[in-house]
mmCIF file of C-alpha atoms in Angstrom:
data_model
loop_
_atom_site.group_PDB
_atom_site.id
_atom_site.type_symbol
_atom_site.label_atom_id
_atom_site.label_comp_id
_atom_site.label_asym_id
_atom_site.label_seq_id
_atom_site.Cartn_x
_atom_site.Cartn_y
_atom_site.Cartn_z
ATOM 1 C CA PHE A 1 -19.267 46.884 -57.306
ATOM 2 C CA ASP A 2 -23.023 47.428 -57.522
ATOM 3 C CA LEU A 3 -26.339 46.068 -56.315
ATOM 4 C CA ALA A 4 -29.974 46.260 -57.335
ATOM 5 C CA TRP A 5 -33.034 45.354 -55.253
ATOM 6 C CA LEU A 6 -35.771 43.293 -56.864
ATOM 7 C CA PRO A 7 -39.367 44.453 -56.267
ATOM 8 C CA GLY A 8 -40.600 43.171 -52.917
ATOM 9 C CA GLY A 9 -37.381 43.921 -51.047
ATOM 10 C CA THR A 10 -36.371 40.347 -50.144
ATOM 11 C CA LYS A 11 -34.017 39.630 -53.056
ATOM 12 C CA LEU A 12 -31.136 41.550 -54.553
ATOM 13 C CA LEU A 13 -28.568 41.259 -57.320
ATOM 14 C CA THR A 14 -24.885 41.979 -56.753
ATOM 15 C CA ALA A 15 -22.253 42.827 -59.379
ATOM 16 C CA SER A 16 -18.826 41.557 -58.471
ATOM 17 C CA GLY A 17 -15.150 41.722 -59.325
ATOM 18 C CA ASP A 18 -15.070 37.944 -59.776
ATOM 19 C CA THR A 19 -16.952 38.295 -63.134
ATOM 20 C CA THR A 20 -20.293 37.168 -61.678
ATOM 21 C CA VAL A 21 -23.700 38.512 -60.793
ATOM 22 C CA HIS A 22 -25.409 36.781 -57.863
ATOM 23 C CA LEU A 23 -29.086 36.689 -56.962
ATOM 24 C CA TRP A 24 -29.440 36.677 -53.156
ATOM 25 C CA ASP A 25 -32.252 35.849 -50.760
ATOM 26 C CA VAL A 26 -31.772 38.557 -48.140
ATOM 27 C CA VAL A 27 -33.978 36.888 -45.524
ATOM 28 C CA GLY A 28 -32.215 33.517 -45.730
ATOM 29 C CA GLY A 29 -28.809 34.948 -46.605
ATOM 30 C CA ALA A 30 -28.283 32.440 -49.407
ATOM 31 C CA SER A 31 -27.235 32.792 -53.033
ATOM 32 C CA LEU A 32 -30.132 31.644 -55.225
ATOM 33 C CA ALA A 33 -28.328 31.809 -58.570
ATOM 34 C CA SER A 34 -25.042 32.820 -60.154
ATOM 35 C CA PHE A 35 -24.736 34.446 -63.582
ATOM 36 C CA ARG A 36 -21.323 34.161 -65.228
ATOM 37 C CA ALA A 37 -20.573 35.254 -68.791
ATOM 38 C CA HIS A 38 -18.455 38.413 -68.421
ATOM 39 C CA SER A 39 -14.709 38.043 -68.874
ATOM 40 C CA GLY A 40 -13.944 40.956 -66.532
ATOM 41 C CA SER A 41 -15.295 42.566 -63.382
ATOM 42 C CA VAL A 42 -19.015 43.317 -63.435
ATOM 43 C CA LYS A 43 -19.350 47.034 -62.720
ATOM 44 C CA SER A 44 -23.108 47.658 -62.835
ATOM 45 C CA VAL A 45 -26.452 45.883 -62.602
ATOM 46 C CA ASP A 46 -30.079 47.018 -62.947
ATOM 47 C CA VAL A 47 -33.469 45.267 -62.742
ATOM 48 C CA LYS A 48 -36.222 45.939 -65.273
ATOM 49 C CA ALA A 49 -38.986 47.796 -63.432
ATOM 50 C CA ASP A 50 -41.914 46.045 -65.110
ATOM 51 C CA GLU A 51 -40.347 42.557 -65.189
ATOM 52 C CA SER A 52 -38.343 41.527 -62.115
ATOM 53 C CA ALA A 53 -37.009 38.352 -63.796
ATOM 54 C CA VAL A 54 -35.087 40.491 -66.318
ATOM 55 C CA PHE A 55 -31.921 42.358 -65.443
ATOM 56 C CA VAL A 56 -28.888 43.839 -67.180
ATOM 57 C CA SER A 57 -25.196 43.823 -66.298
ATOM 58 C CA GLY A 58 -22.284 45.862 -67.623
ATOM 59 C CA GLY A 59 -18.657 44.971 -67.167
ATOM 60 C CA ARG A 60 -15.022 45.817 -67.561
ATOM 61 C CA ASP A 61 -14.932 43.472 -70.589
ATOM 62 C CA GLY A 62 -16.967 46.087 -72.489
ATOM 63 C CA SER A 63 -20.110 43.962 -72.692
ATOM 64 C CA VAL A 64 -23.682 44.751 -71.752
ATOM 65 C CA MET A 65 -25.639 41.569 -71.041
ATOM 66 C CA VAL A 66 -29.391 41.170 -70.640
ATOM 67 C CA TRP A 67 -30.462 38.204 -68.498
ATOM 68 C CA ASP A 68 -33.789 36.496 -67.864
ATOM 69 C CA THR A 69 -33.817 34.288 -64.771
ATOM 70 C CA ARG A 70 -36.659 32.200 -66.247
ATOM 71 C CA CYS A 71 -34.747 30.908 -69.257
ATOM 72 C CA SER A 72 -31.394 30.248 -70.916
ATOM 73 C CA THR A 73 -30.107 27.743 -68.407
ATOM 74 C CA ARG A 74 -27.968 24.727 -68.996
ATOM 75 C CA GLY A 75 -28.116 22.794 -65.775
ATOM 76 C CA SER A 76 -27.609 25.505 -63.185
ATOM 77 C CA GLN A 77 -25.635 27.780 -65.532
ATOM 78 C CA HIS A 78 -27.569 30.815 -66.812
ATOM 79 C CA LYS A 79 -26.726 32.391 -70.162
ATOM 80 C CA PRO A 80 -27.545 35.966 -71.241
ATOM 81 C CA VAL A 81 -30.494 36.378 -73.607
ATOM 82 C CA ASN A 82 -28.892 39.372 -75.367
ATOM 83 C CA THR A 83 -25.283 40.553 -75.420
ATOM 84 C CA ILE A 84 -23.954 43.867 -76.687
ATOM 85 C CA ALA A 85 -20.225 43.131 -76.991
ATOM 86 C CA LEU A 86 -17.829 46.090 -76.929
ATOM 87 C CA ALA A 87 -20.716 48.503 -76.402
ATOM 88 C CA HIS A 88 -18.317 51.403 -75.804
ATOM 89 C CA LYS A 89 -15.511 50.342 -78.124
ATOM 90 C CA LYS A 90 -13.070 53.119 -78.928
ATOM 91 C CA THR A 91 -11.178 53.598 -82.134
ATOM 92 C CA ASP A 92 -7.810 55.303 -82.152
ATOM 93 C CA PRO A 93 -7.619 57.893 -84.950
ATOM 94 C CA SER A 94 -3.817 58.090 -84.577
ATOM 95 C CA HIS A 95 -3.638 54.519 -85.905
ATOM 96 C CA ALA A 96 -5.943 55.223 -88.827
ATOM 97 C CA SER A 97 -3.133 55.901 -91.286
ATOM 98 C CA GLY A 98 -0.697 53.483 -89.702
ATOM 99 C CA GLY A 99 1.801 56.314 -89.172
ATOM 100 C CA ARG A 100 2.609 56.509 -92.897
ATOM 101 C CA LYS A 101 2.096 59.328 -95.330
ATOM 102 C CA ARG A 102 -0.721 58.905 -97.799
ATOM 103 C CA ARG A 103 0.440 57.825 -101.217
ATOM 104 C CA ARG A 104 -1.290 58.450 -104.495
ATOM 105 C CA GLY A 105 -3.907 55.825 -105.258
ATOM 106 C CA HIS A 106 -4.388 54.726 -101.642
ATOM 107 C CA ARG A 107 -7.617 55.148 -99.732
ATOM 108 C CA ALA A 108 -7.872 58.447 -97.873
ATOM 109 C CA ASN A 109 -9.786 56.987 -94.912
ATOM 110 C CA PRO A 110 -8.700 53.423 -94.144
ATOM 111 C CA PRO A 111 -10.581 51.582 -91.376
ATOM 112 C CA GLN A 112 -9.693 52.643 -87.873
ATOM 113 C CA LYS A 113 -7.881 50.219 -85.591
ATOM 114 C CA THR A 114 -9.931 48.978 -82.640
ATOM 115 C CA MET A 115 -8.440 49.518 -79.212
ATOM 116 C CA VAL A 116 -9.057 46.578 -76.902
ATOM 117 C CA ASP A 117 -8.124 47.584 -73.385
ATOM 118 C CA SER A 118 -9.685 48.727 -70.129
ATOM 119 C CA GLN A 119 -10.825 51.945 -71.807
ATOM 120 C CA HIS A 120 -13.852 50.216 -73.339
ATOM 121 C CA SER A 121 -15.240 49.223 -69.929
ATOM 122 C CA VAL A 122 -18.967 49.661 -69.325
ATOM 123 C CA THR A 123 -19.333 51.535 -66.037
ATOM 124 C CA ALA A 124 -23.115 51.889 -65.686
ATOM 125 C CA VAL A 125 -26.287 50.332 -67.098
ATOM 126 C CA LEU A 126 -29.886 51.432 -66.589
ATOM 127 C CA PHE A 127 -33.214 50.298 -68.013
ATOM 128 C CA HIS A 128 -35.164 53.140 -69.594
ATOM 129 C CA GLY A 129 -38.789 52.144 -70.069
ATOM 130 C CA SER A 130 -39.814 48.741 -71.392
ATOM 131 C CA ASN A 131 -37.628 48.553 -74.485
ATOM 132 C CA LYS A 132 -34.650 50.842 -73.958
ATOM 133 C CA LEU A 133 -31.410 50.476 -72.061
ATOM 134 C CA ALA A 134 -28.803 53.147 -71.277
ATOM 135 C CA SER A 135 -25.107 52.422 -70.839
ATOM 136 C CA SER A 136 -22.061 54.552 -70.136
ATOM 137 C CA GLY A 137 -18.419 53.909 -70.858
ATOM 138 C CA ALA A 138 -15.281 54.406 -68.813
ATOM 139 C CA ALA A 139 -13.506 56.744 -71.186
ATOM 140 C CA ASP A 140 -15.493 57.395 -74.354
ATOM 141 C CA GLY A 141 -17.538 60.254 -72.884
ATOM 142 C CA THR A 142 -20.857 58.901 -74.142
ATOM 143 C CA VAL A 143 -24.145 57.570 -72.874
ATOM 144 C CA LYS A 144 -25.708 55.184 -75.353
ATOM 145 C CA LEU A 145 -29.350 54.135 -75.627
ATOM 146 C CA TRP A 146 -29.994 50.626 -76.926
ATOM 147 C CA ASP A 147 -33.272 49.298 -78.317
ATOM 148 C CA LEU A 148 -33.847 45.908 -76.681
ATOM 149 C CA ARG A 149 -36.218 44.798 -79.423
ATOM 150 C CA ARG A 150 -33.073 44.246 -81.521
ATOM 151 C CA THR A 151 -30.486 41.568 -80.984
ATOM 152 C CA TYR A 152 -26.884 42.710 -80.753
ATOM 153 C CA THR A 153 -25.279 39.305 -80.256
ATOM 154 C CA HIS A 154 -24.001 39.015 -83.845
ATOM 155 C CA CYS A 155 -23.314 42.504 -85.237
ATOM 156 C CA LEU A 156 -21.794 43.252 -88.616
ATOM 157 C CA ASN A 157 -18.094 44.119 -88.394
ATOM 158 C CA GLY A 158 -18.259 43.565 -84.632
ATOM 159 C CA THR A 159 -19.615 47.083 -84.097
ATOM 160 C CA PRO A 160 -22.991 47.356 -82.345
ATOM 161 C CA LEU A 161 -24.968 50.437 -83.351
ATOM 162 C CA PRO A 162 -26.962 52.079 -80.542
ATOM 163 C CA TRP A 163 -30.404 53.569 -81.012
ATOM 164 C CA HIS A 164 -29.007 56.946 -79.893
ATOM 165 C CA THR A 165 -25.716 58.325 -78.530
ATOM 166 C CA PHE A 166 -25.293 61.287 -76.201
ATOM 167 C CA ALA A 167 -21.726 62.580 -76.470
ATOM 168 C CA GLN A 168 -19.956 64.933 -74.100
ATOM 169 C CA THR A 169 -19.819 68.488 -75.331
ATOM 170 C CA GLY A 170 -17.251 71.161 -74.695
ATOM 171 C CA ASP A 171 -13.584 71.663 -75.344
ATOM 172 C CA LEU A 172 -11.968 68.770 -73.503
ATOM 173 C CA ALA A 173 -8.492 67.436 -74.210
ATOM 174 C CA ARG A 174 -9.958 63.955 -73.854
ATOM 175 C CA PRO A 175 -13.452 62.697 -73.003
ATOM 176 C CA PHE A 176 -14.134 61.479 -69.503
ATOM 177 C CA GLY A 177 -16.438 58.596 -68.698
ATOM 178 C CA PHE A 178 -19.433 58.367 -66.413
ATOM 179 C CA THR A 179 -19.542 56.197 -63.319
ATOM 180 C CA CYS A 180 -23.274 56.216 -62.592
ATOM 181 C CA LEU A 181 -26.592 56.640 -64.373
ATOM 182 C CA ALA A 182 -29.892 57.598 -62.745
ATOM 183 C CA SER A 183 -33.379 58.298 -64.033
ATOM 184 C CA ASP A 184 -36.373 60.052 -62.563
ATOM 185 C CA PRO A 185 -39.301 57.800 -61.538
ATOM 186 C CA PHE A 186 -41.172 58.682 -64.739
ATOM 187 C CA GLN A 187 -38.125 58.027 -66.960
ATOM 188 C CA SER A 188 -38.942 61.193 -68.843
ATOM 189 C CA CYS A 189 -35.471 61.992 -70.173
#
């Protein structure tokens, strides 16, 4: 679904529908490593500009995973060094009350039910400077910035909190997702 060149132009990363990211030697045409931790198609991949051993992947399973090719291996199996699970999780406000009328003495705002389906897919990931990462979702209409100095692997209540969220504006019947993210060479925005 996506690819990213490593500095030097002889290696690249590919994101695939078989839930893997592969590191390829373009000159030799061989796969150098396979990275498997997503439970759905990997939709996007990006390499950190100032550290070519670090890359990020985003997938249909709703996870954003940060990888370092120098560590986290068990045999030949690489593991992500940071995972943001359900980065673009949606909640369905129509399920908030359970379809029942509010009765006296009951909480006015019960917790919202989490929707777990293809709508929480991460469609694009992009490093932004040394410590930030941007991600976009398939249907939540947001771009989220994550601070990589934090760990998101074990979040309270299963809800990761981004450093900042940019939501779609306007009068839309439903939000639409983004399929691609790009930044200027100076990463000024």
